[in-house]
Short mmCIF file of C-alpha atoms and ligand atoms in Angstrom, two decimals:
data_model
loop_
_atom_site.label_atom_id
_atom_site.label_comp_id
_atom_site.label_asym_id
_atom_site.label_seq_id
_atom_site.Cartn_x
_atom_site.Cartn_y
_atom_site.Cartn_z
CA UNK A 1 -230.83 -271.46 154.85
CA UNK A 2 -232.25 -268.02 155.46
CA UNK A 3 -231.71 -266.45 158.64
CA UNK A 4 -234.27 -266.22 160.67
CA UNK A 5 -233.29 -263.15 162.53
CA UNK A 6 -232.31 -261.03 159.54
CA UNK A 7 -235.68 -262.07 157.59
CA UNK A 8 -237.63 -260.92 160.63
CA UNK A 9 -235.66 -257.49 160.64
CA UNK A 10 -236.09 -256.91 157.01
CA UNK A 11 -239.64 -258.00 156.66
CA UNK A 12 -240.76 -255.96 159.58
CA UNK A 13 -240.63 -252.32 158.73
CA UNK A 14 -240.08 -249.89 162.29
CA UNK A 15 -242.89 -247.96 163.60
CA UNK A 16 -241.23 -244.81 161.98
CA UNK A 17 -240.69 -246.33 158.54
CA UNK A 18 -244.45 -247.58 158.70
CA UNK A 19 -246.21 -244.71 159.48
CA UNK A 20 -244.13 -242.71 156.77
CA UNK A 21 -245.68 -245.14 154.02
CA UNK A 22 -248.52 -244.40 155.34
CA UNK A 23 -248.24 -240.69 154.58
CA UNK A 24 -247.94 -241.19 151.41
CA UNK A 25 -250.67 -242.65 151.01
CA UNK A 26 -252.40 -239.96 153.06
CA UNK A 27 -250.95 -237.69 150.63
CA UNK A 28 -252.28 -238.88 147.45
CA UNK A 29 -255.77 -239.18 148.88
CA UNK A 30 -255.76 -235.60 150.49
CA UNK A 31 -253.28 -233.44 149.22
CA UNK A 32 -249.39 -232.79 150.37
CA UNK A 33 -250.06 -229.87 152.29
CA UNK A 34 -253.01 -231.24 154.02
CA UNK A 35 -250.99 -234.18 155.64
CA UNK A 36 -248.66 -233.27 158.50
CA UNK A 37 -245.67 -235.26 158.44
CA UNK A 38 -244.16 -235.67 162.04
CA UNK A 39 -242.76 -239.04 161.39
CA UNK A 40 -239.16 -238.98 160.68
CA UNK A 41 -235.92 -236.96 161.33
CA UNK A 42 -234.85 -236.58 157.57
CA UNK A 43 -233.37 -232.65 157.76
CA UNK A 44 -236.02 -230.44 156.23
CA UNK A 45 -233.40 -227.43 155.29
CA UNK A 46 -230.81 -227.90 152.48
CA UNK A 47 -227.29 -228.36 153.11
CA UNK A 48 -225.07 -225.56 153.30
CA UNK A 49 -224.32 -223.85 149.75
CA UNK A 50 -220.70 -223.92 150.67
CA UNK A 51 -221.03 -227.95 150.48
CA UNK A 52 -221.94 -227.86 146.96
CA UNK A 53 -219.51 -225.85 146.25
CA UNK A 54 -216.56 -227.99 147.84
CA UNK A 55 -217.73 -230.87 146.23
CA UNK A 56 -217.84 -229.28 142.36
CA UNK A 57 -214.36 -228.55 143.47
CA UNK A 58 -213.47 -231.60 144.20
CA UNK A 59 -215.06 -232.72 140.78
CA UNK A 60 -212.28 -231.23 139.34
CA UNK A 61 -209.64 -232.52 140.64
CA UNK A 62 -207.96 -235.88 140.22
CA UNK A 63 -210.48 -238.89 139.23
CA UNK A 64 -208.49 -241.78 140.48
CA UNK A 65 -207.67 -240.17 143.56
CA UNK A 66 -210.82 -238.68 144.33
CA UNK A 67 -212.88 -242.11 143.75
CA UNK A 68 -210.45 -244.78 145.06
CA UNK A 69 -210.03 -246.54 148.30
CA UNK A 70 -209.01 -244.66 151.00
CA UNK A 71 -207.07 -246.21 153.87
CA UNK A 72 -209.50 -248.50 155.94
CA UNK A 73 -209.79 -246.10 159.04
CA UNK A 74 -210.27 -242.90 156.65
CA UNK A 75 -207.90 -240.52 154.40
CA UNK A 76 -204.88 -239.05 157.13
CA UNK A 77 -205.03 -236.06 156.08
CA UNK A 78 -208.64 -235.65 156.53
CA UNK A 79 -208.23 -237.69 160.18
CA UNK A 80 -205.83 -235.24 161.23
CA UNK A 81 -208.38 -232.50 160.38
CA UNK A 82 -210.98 -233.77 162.80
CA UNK A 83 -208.37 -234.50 165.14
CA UNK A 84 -207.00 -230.90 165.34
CA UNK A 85 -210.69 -229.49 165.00
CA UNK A 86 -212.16 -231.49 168.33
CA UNK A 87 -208.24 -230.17 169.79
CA UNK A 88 -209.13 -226.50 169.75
CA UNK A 89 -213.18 -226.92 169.83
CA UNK A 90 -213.34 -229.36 172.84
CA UNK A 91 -209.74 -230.02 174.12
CA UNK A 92 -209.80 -233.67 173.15
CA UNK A 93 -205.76 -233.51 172.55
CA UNK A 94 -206.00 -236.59 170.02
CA UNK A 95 -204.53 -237.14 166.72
CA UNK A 96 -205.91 -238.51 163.63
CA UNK A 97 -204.70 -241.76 164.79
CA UNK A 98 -207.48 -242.13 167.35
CA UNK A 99 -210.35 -241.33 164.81
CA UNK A 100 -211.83 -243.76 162.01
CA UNK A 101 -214.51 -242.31 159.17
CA UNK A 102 -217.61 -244.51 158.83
CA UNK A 103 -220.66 -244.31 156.80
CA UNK A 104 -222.65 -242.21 159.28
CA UNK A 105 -223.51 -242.95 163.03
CA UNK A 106 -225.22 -245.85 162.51
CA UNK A 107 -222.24 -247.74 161.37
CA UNK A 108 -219.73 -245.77 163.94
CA UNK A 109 -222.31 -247.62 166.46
CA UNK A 110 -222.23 -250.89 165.14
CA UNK A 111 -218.36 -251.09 164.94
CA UNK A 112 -217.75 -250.02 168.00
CA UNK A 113 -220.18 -252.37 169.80
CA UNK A 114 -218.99 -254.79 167.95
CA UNK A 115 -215.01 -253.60 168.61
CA UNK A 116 -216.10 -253.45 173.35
CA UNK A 117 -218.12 -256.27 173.55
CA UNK A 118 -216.75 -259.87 174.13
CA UNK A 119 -219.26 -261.49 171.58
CA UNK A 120 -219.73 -264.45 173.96
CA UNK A 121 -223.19 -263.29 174.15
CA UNK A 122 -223.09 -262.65 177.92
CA UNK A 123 -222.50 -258.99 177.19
CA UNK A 124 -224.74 -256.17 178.62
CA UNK A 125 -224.95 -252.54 176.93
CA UNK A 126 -227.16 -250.21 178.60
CA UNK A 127 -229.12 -247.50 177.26
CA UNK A 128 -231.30 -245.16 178.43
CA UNK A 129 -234.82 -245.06 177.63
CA UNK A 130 -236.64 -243.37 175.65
CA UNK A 131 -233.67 -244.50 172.87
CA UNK A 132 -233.90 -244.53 169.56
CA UNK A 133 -234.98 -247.89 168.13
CA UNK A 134 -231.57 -249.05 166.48
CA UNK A 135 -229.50 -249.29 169.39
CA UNK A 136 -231.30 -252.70 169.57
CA UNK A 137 -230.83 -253.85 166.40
CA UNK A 138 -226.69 -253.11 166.37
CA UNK A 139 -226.69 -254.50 170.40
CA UNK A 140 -227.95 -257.46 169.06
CA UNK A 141 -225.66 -257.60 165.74
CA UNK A 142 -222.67 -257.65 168.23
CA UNK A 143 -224.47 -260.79 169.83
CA UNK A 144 -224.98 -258.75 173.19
CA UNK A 145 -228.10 -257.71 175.53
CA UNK A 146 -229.74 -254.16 175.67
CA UNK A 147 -230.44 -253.40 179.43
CA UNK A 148 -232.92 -250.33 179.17
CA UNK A 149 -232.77 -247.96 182.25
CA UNK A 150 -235.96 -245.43 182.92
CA UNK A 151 -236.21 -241.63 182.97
CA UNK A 152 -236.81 -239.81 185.45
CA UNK A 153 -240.16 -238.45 184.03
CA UNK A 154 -239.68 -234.99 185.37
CA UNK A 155 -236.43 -234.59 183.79
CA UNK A 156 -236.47 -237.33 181.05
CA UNK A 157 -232.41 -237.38 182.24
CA UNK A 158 -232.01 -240.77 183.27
CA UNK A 159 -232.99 -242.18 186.59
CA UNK A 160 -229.72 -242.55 188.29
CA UNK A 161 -231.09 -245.67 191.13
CA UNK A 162 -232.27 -247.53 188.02
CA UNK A 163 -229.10 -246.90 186.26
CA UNK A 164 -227.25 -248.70 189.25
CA UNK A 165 -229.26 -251.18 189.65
CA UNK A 166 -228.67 -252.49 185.97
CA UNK A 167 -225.04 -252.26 186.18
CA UNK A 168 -223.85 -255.56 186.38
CA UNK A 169 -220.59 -257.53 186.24
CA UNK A 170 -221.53 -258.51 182.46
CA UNK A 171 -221.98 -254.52 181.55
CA UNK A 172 -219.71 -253.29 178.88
CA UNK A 173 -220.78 -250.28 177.65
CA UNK A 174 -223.91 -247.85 178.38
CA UNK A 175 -225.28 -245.27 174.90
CA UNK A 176 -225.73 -241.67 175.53
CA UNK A 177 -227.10 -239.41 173.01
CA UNK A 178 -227.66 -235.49 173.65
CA UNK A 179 -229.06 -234.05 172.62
CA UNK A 180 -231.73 -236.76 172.62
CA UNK A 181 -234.02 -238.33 169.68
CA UNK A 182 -236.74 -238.72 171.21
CA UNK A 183 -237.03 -235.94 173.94
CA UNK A 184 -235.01 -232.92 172.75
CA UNK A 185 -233.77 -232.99 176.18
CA UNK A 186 -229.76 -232.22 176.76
CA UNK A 187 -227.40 -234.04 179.36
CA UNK A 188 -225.87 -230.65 181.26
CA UNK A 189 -222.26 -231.41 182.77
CA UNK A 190 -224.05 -231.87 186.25
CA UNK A 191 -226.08 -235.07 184.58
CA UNK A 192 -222.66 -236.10 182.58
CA UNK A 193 -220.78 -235.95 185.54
CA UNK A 194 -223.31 -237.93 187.74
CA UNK A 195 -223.58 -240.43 185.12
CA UNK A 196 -219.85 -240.55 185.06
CA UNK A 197 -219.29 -241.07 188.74
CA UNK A 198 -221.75 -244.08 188.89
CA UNK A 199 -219.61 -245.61 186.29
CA UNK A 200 -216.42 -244.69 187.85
CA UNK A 201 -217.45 -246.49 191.47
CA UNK A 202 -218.67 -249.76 189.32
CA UNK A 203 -215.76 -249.79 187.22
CA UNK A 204 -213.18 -250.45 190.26
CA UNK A 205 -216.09 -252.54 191.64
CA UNK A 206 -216.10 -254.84 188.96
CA UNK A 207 -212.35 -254.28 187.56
CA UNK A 208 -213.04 -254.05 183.75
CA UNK A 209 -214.04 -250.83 181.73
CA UNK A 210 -217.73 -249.83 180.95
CA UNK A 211 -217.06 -247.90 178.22
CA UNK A 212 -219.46 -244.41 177.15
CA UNK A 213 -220.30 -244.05 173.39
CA UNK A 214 -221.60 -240.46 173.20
CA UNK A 215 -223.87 -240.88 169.98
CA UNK A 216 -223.73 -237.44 169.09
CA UNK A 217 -225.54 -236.73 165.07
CA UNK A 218 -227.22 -233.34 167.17
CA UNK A 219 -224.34 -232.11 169.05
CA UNK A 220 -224.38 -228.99 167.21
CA UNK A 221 -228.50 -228.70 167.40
CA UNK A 222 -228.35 -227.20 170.59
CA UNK A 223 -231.09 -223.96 171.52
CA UNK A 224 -230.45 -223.48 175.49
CA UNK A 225 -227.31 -223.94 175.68
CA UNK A 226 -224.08 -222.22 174.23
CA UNK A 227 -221.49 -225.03 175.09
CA UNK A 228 -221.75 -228.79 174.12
CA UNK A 229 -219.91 -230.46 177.28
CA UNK A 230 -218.17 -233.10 175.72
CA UNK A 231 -217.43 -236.55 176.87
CA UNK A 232 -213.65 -237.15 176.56
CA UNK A 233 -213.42 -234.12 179.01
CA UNK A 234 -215.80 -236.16 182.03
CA UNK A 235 -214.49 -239.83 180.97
CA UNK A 236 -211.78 -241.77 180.32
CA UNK A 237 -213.41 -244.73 178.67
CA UNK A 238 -215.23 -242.76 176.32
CA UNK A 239 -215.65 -243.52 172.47
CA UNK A 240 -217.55 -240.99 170.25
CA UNK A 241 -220.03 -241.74 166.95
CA UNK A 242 -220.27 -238.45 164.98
CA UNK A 243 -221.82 -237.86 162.19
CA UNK A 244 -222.49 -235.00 159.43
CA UNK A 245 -226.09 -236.39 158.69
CA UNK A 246 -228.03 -233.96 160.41
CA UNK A 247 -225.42 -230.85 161.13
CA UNK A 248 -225.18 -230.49 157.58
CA UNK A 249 -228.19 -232.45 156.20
CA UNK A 250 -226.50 -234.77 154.40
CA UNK A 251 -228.01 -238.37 155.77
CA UNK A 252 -227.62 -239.79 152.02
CA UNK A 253 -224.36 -239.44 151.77
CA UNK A 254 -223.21 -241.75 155.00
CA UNK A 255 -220.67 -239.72 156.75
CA UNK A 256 -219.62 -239.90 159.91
CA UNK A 257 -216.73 -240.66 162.23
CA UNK A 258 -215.52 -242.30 165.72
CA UNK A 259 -213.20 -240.78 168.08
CA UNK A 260 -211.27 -243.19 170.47
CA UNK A 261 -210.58 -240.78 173.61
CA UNK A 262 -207.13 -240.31 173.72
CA UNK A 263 -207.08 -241.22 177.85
CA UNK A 264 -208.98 -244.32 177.18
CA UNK A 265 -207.27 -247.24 179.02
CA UNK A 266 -205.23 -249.11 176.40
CA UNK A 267 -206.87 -246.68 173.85
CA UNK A 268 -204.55 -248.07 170.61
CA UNK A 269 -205.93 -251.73 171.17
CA UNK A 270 -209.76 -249.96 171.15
CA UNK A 271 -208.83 -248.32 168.21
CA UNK A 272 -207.42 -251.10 167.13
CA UNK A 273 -210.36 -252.92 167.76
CA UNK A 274 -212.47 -250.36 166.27
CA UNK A 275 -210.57 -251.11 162.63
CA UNK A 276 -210.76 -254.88 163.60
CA UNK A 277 -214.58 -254.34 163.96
CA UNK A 278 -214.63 -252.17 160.30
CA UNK A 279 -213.49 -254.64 158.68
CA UNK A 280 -215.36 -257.49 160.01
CA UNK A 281 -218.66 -255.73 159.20
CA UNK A 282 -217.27 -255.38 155.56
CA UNK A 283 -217.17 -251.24 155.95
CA UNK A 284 -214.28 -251.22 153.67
CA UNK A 285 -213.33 -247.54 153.66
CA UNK A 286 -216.11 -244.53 154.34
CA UNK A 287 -217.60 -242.66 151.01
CA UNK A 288 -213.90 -241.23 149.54
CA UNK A 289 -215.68 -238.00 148.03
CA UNK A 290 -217.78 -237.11 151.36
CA UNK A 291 -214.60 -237.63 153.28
CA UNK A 292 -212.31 -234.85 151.26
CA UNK A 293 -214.97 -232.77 151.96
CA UNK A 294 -214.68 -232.22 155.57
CA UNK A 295 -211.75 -230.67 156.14
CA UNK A 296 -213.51 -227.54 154.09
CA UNK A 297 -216.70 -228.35 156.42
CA UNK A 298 -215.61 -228.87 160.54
CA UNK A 299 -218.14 -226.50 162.76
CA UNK A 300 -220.44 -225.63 159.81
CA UNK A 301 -223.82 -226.33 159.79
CA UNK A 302 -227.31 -226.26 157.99
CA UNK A 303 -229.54 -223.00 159.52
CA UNK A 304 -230.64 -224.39 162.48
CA UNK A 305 -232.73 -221.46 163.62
CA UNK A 306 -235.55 -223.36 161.25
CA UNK A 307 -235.89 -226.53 163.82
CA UNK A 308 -235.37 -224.18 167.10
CA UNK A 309 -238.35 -221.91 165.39
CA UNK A 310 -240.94 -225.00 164.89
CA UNK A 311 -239.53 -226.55 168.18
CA UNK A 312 -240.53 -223.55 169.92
CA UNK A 313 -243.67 -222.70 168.19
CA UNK A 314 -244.67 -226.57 168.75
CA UNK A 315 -243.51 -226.56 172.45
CA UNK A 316 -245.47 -223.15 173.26
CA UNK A 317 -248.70 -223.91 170.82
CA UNK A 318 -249.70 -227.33 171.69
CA UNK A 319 -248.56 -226.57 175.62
CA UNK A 320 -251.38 -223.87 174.91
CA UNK A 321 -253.80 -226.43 173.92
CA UNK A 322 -253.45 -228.74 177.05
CA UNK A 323 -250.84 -230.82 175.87
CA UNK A 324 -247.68 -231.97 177.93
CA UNK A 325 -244.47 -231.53 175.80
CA UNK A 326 -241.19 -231.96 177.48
CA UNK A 327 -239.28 -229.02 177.32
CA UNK A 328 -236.55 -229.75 174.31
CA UNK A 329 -233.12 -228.54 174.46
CA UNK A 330 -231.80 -229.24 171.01
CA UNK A 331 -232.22 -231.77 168.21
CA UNK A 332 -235.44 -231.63 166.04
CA UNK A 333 -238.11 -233.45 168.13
CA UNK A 334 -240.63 -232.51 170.75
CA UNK A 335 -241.92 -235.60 173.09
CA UNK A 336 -245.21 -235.42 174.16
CA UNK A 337 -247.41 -237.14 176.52
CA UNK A 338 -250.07 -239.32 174.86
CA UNK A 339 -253.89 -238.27 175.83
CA UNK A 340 -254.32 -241.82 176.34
CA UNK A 341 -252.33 -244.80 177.85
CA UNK A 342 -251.72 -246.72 174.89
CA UNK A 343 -249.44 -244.65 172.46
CA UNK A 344 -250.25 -247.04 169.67
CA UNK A 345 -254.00 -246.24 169.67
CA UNK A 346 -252.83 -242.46 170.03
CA UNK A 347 -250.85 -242.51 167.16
CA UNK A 348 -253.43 -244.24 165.06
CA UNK A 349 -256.66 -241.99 166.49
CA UNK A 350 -254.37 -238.80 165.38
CA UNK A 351 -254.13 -240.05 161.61
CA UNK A 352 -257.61 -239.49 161.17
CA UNK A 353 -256.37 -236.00 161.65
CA UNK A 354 -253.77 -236.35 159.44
CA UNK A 355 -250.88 -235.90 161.86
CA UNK A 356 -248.05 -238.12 161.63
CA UNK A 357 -246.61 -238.97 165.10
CA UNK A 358 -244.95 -241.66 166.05
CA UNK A 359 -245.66 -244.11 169.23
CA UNK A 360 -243.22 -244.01 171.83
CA UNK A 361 -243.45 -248.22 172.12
CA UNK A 362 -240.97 -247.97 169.70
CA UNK A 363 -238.39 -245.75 171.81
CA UNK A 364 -238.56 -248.28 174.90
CA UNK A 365 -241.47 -246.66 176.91
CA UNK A 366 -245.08 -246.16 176.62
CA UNK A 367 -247.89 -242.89 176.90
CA UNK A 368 -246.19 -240.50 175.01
CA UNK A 369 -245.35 -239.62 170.84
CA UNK A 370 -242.50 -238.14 169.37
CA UNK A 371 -243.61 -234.92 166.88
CA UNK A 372 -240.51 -234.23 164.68
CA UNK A 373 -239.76 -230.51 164.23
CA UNK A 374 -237.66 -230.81 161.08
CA UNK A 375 -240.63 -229.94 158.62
CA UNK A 376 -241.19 -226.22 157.28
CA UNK A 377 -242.77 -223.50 159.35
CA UNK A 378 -245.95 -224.13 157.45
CA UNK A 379 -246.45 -227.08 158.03
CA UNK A 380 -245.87 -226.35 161.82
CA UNK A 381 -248.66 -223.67 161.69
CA UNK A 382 -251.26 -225.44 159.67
CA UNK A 383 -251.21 -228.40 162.33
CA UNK A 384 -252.44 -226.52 165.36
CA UNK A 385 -255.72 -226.78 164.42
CA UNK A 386 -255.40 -230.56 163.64
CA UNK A 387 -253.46 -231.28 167.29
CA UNK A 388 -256.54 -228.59 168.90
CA UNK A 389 -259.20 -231.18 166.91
CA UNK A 390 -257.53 -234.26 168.35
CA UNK A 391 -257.23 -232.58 172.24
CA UNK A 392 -260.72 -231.86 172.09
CA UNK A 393 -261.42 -235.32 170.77
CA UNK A 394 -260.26 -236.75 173.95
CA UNK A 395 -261.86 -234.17 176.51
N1 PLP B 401 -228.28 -241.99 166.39
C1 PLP B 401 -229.40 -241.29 166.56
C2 PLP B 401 -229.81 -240.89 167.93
C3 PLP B 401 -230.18 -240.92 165.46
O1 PLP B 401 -231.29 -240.22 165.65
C4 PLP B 401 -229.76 -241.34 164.17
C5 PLP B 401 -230.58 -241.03 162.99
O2 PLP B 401 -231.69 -240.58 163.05
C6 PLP B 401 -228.58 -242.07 164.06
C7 PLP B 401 -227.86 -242.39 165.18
C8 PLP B 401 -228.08 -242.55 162.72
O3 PLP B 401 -227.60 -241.48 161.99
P1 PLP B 401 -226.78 -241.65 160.63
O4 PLP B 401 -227.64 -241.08 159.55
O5 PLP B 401 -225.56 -240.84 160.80
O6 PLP B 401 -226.49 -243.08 160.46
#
């Protein structure tokens, strides 16, 4: 018997997914560079030459080696890499035994929901909203309840009474990821460490851990800010999902990893749990050739300066033209406030424009769109007219 759950999931394509077929088709009827493509955060600037080049060098070396298993959790030596890179980049003071390589952040955040939560079904996992849309989906996999909490809309950091109010004896874990998808916004260490002090009190109020997983595929797509403040240094129960999909733009090759933090309570039976969790979900061992890579790789990225250019050139143009954009921080998106109530009909009124933006239903919250900044400048500057056309559509 088919399941029904899974049939729903694979027959319904997200909002995201749906409006990129649709571009396509808008492309063949007017013309590539007449459609502006907002939809998705696929990396618009190649990866790093140096990546190529590692790999080819690889190529060369030993076939067997280079395209067999690797241990479950991830190669050691490459482990130990990571481990001594977050040592000296963020004082983390783990070892490679505390990190496990997965095939990007989507499956680091399905194991380790899956590794924290109880299964029983009574589970809570907060997150806070806007999110991006699979958080649900992997909540669910692990057989446990998303509890969405509100932003403060002047902020977009989450509003802290409506974070308390959802934390309940049945709440496990809550998702952070900052810089954000959808907002661009960044959590500064005074929002971390507020967030972390809520936790803290309920924690010894309800005498289990809530766990953090920082999601973090843009912590190095940061604009304002010089220093990513990073979780294991504000929280003890703290479990990263990295991954080298966007950083390096490589989200084909699935490459990612987890970090247990080292102070975690009981943190070898998490990361226990973690490999547990791998293995349940059938993630044998991460991509072997993508994993040798990264030791060559820690701290290098694509050229950002590309999404902080059309970030800024989006924030200050279509702020020009009336619009309400939330300030963005890092990442490659700018969120922006609907002209209408209904996002949906938004979104659908600015295709006959041909802009590409997607509803913010989808992200846990309605009125506003998310505009991707990871196209090319042109693009960028060939839509102002288009957004100008749709503002004065609505005035
Ligand atoms: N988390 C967030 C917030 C994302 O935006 C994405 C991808 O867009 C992912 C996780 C998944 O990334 P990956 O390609 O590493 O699976």
């Amino acid at each position: 018997m088919i399941n029904e759950k899974m049939l729903s999931l694979g027959q319904k394509r997200s909002a995201i997914r749906e409006l990129f077929e649709q571009g396509k088709i808008l492309k063949e009827k007017y013309g590539k560079d007449n459609v502006f493509d907002f939809s998705i955060g696929n990396p618009s600037i190649p990866c790093p030459a140096k990546i190529n080049d590692i790999i080819r060098n690889l190529l060369n070396g030993s076939s067997i080696e280079l395209h067999g298993y690797t241990s479950a959790q991830g190669d050691k030596k490459v482990r130990d890499a990571i481990a001594s890179y977050l040592n000296k980049t963020y004082d983390v003071n783990t070892d490679g035994d505390l990190i496990y390589l997965t095939s990007g952040a989507a499956a680091g955040l399905s194991i380790t929901l899956k590794a924290i939560t109880s299964g029983s079904g009574d589970d809570e996992v907060i997150v806070f909203a806007p999110f991006f849309p699979e958080y649900k989906v992997f909540i669910d996999n692990a057989n446990a309840k998303t509890i969405a909490v509100k932003p403060d809309y002047k902020t977009f950091y989450p509003d802290l009474n409506d974070f308390k109010n959802k934390i309940t004896k049945n709440t496990s874990a809550i998702i952070i990821n900052s810089p954000n998808n959808p907002t661009g916004v960044y959590y500064k260490k005074e929002v971390l460490e507020s967030i972390c002090k809520v936790l803290e009190e309920k924690q010894y109020e309800f005498e289990h851990p809530i766990y953090i997983i920082s999601d973090e595929p843009y912590r190095e797509l940061l604009y304002t800010y010089t220093k990513y403040d990073f979780i294991t240094n504000f929280y003890k129960n703290s479990i990263v999902t990295y991954s080298f999909s966007k950083s390096l733009s490589l989200p084909g090759e699935r490459i990612g990893y987890i970090l247990v933090n080292p102070n975690c309570e009981s943190a070898n039976e998490v990361y226990a749990s973690v490999c547990g969790a791998g293995r349940s979900l059938g993630y044998v061992c991460a991509n072997s050739l993508f994993q040798y890579m990264i030791p060559e790789c820690l701290g290098l990225t694509s050229d950002i300066s590309i999404y902080l250019n059309n970030s800024y050139t989006l924030y200050e143009e279509l702020s020009k033209i009336g619009y309400e954009v939330v300030k963005p921080d890092g990442a490659f998106y700018l969120f922006v406030k609907a002209l209408i109530d209904d996002d949906n009909e938004f979104s659908k009124k600015a295709l006959d424009y041909n802009l590409l933006i997607v509803p913010s239903e989808s992200f846990g919250i309605s009125g506003y769109v998310r505009v991707a900044s990871c196209v090319t400048e042109k693009q960028v500057r060939d839509s102002i007219p288009k957004f100008k056309e749709l503002y004065k559509y609505y005035m």
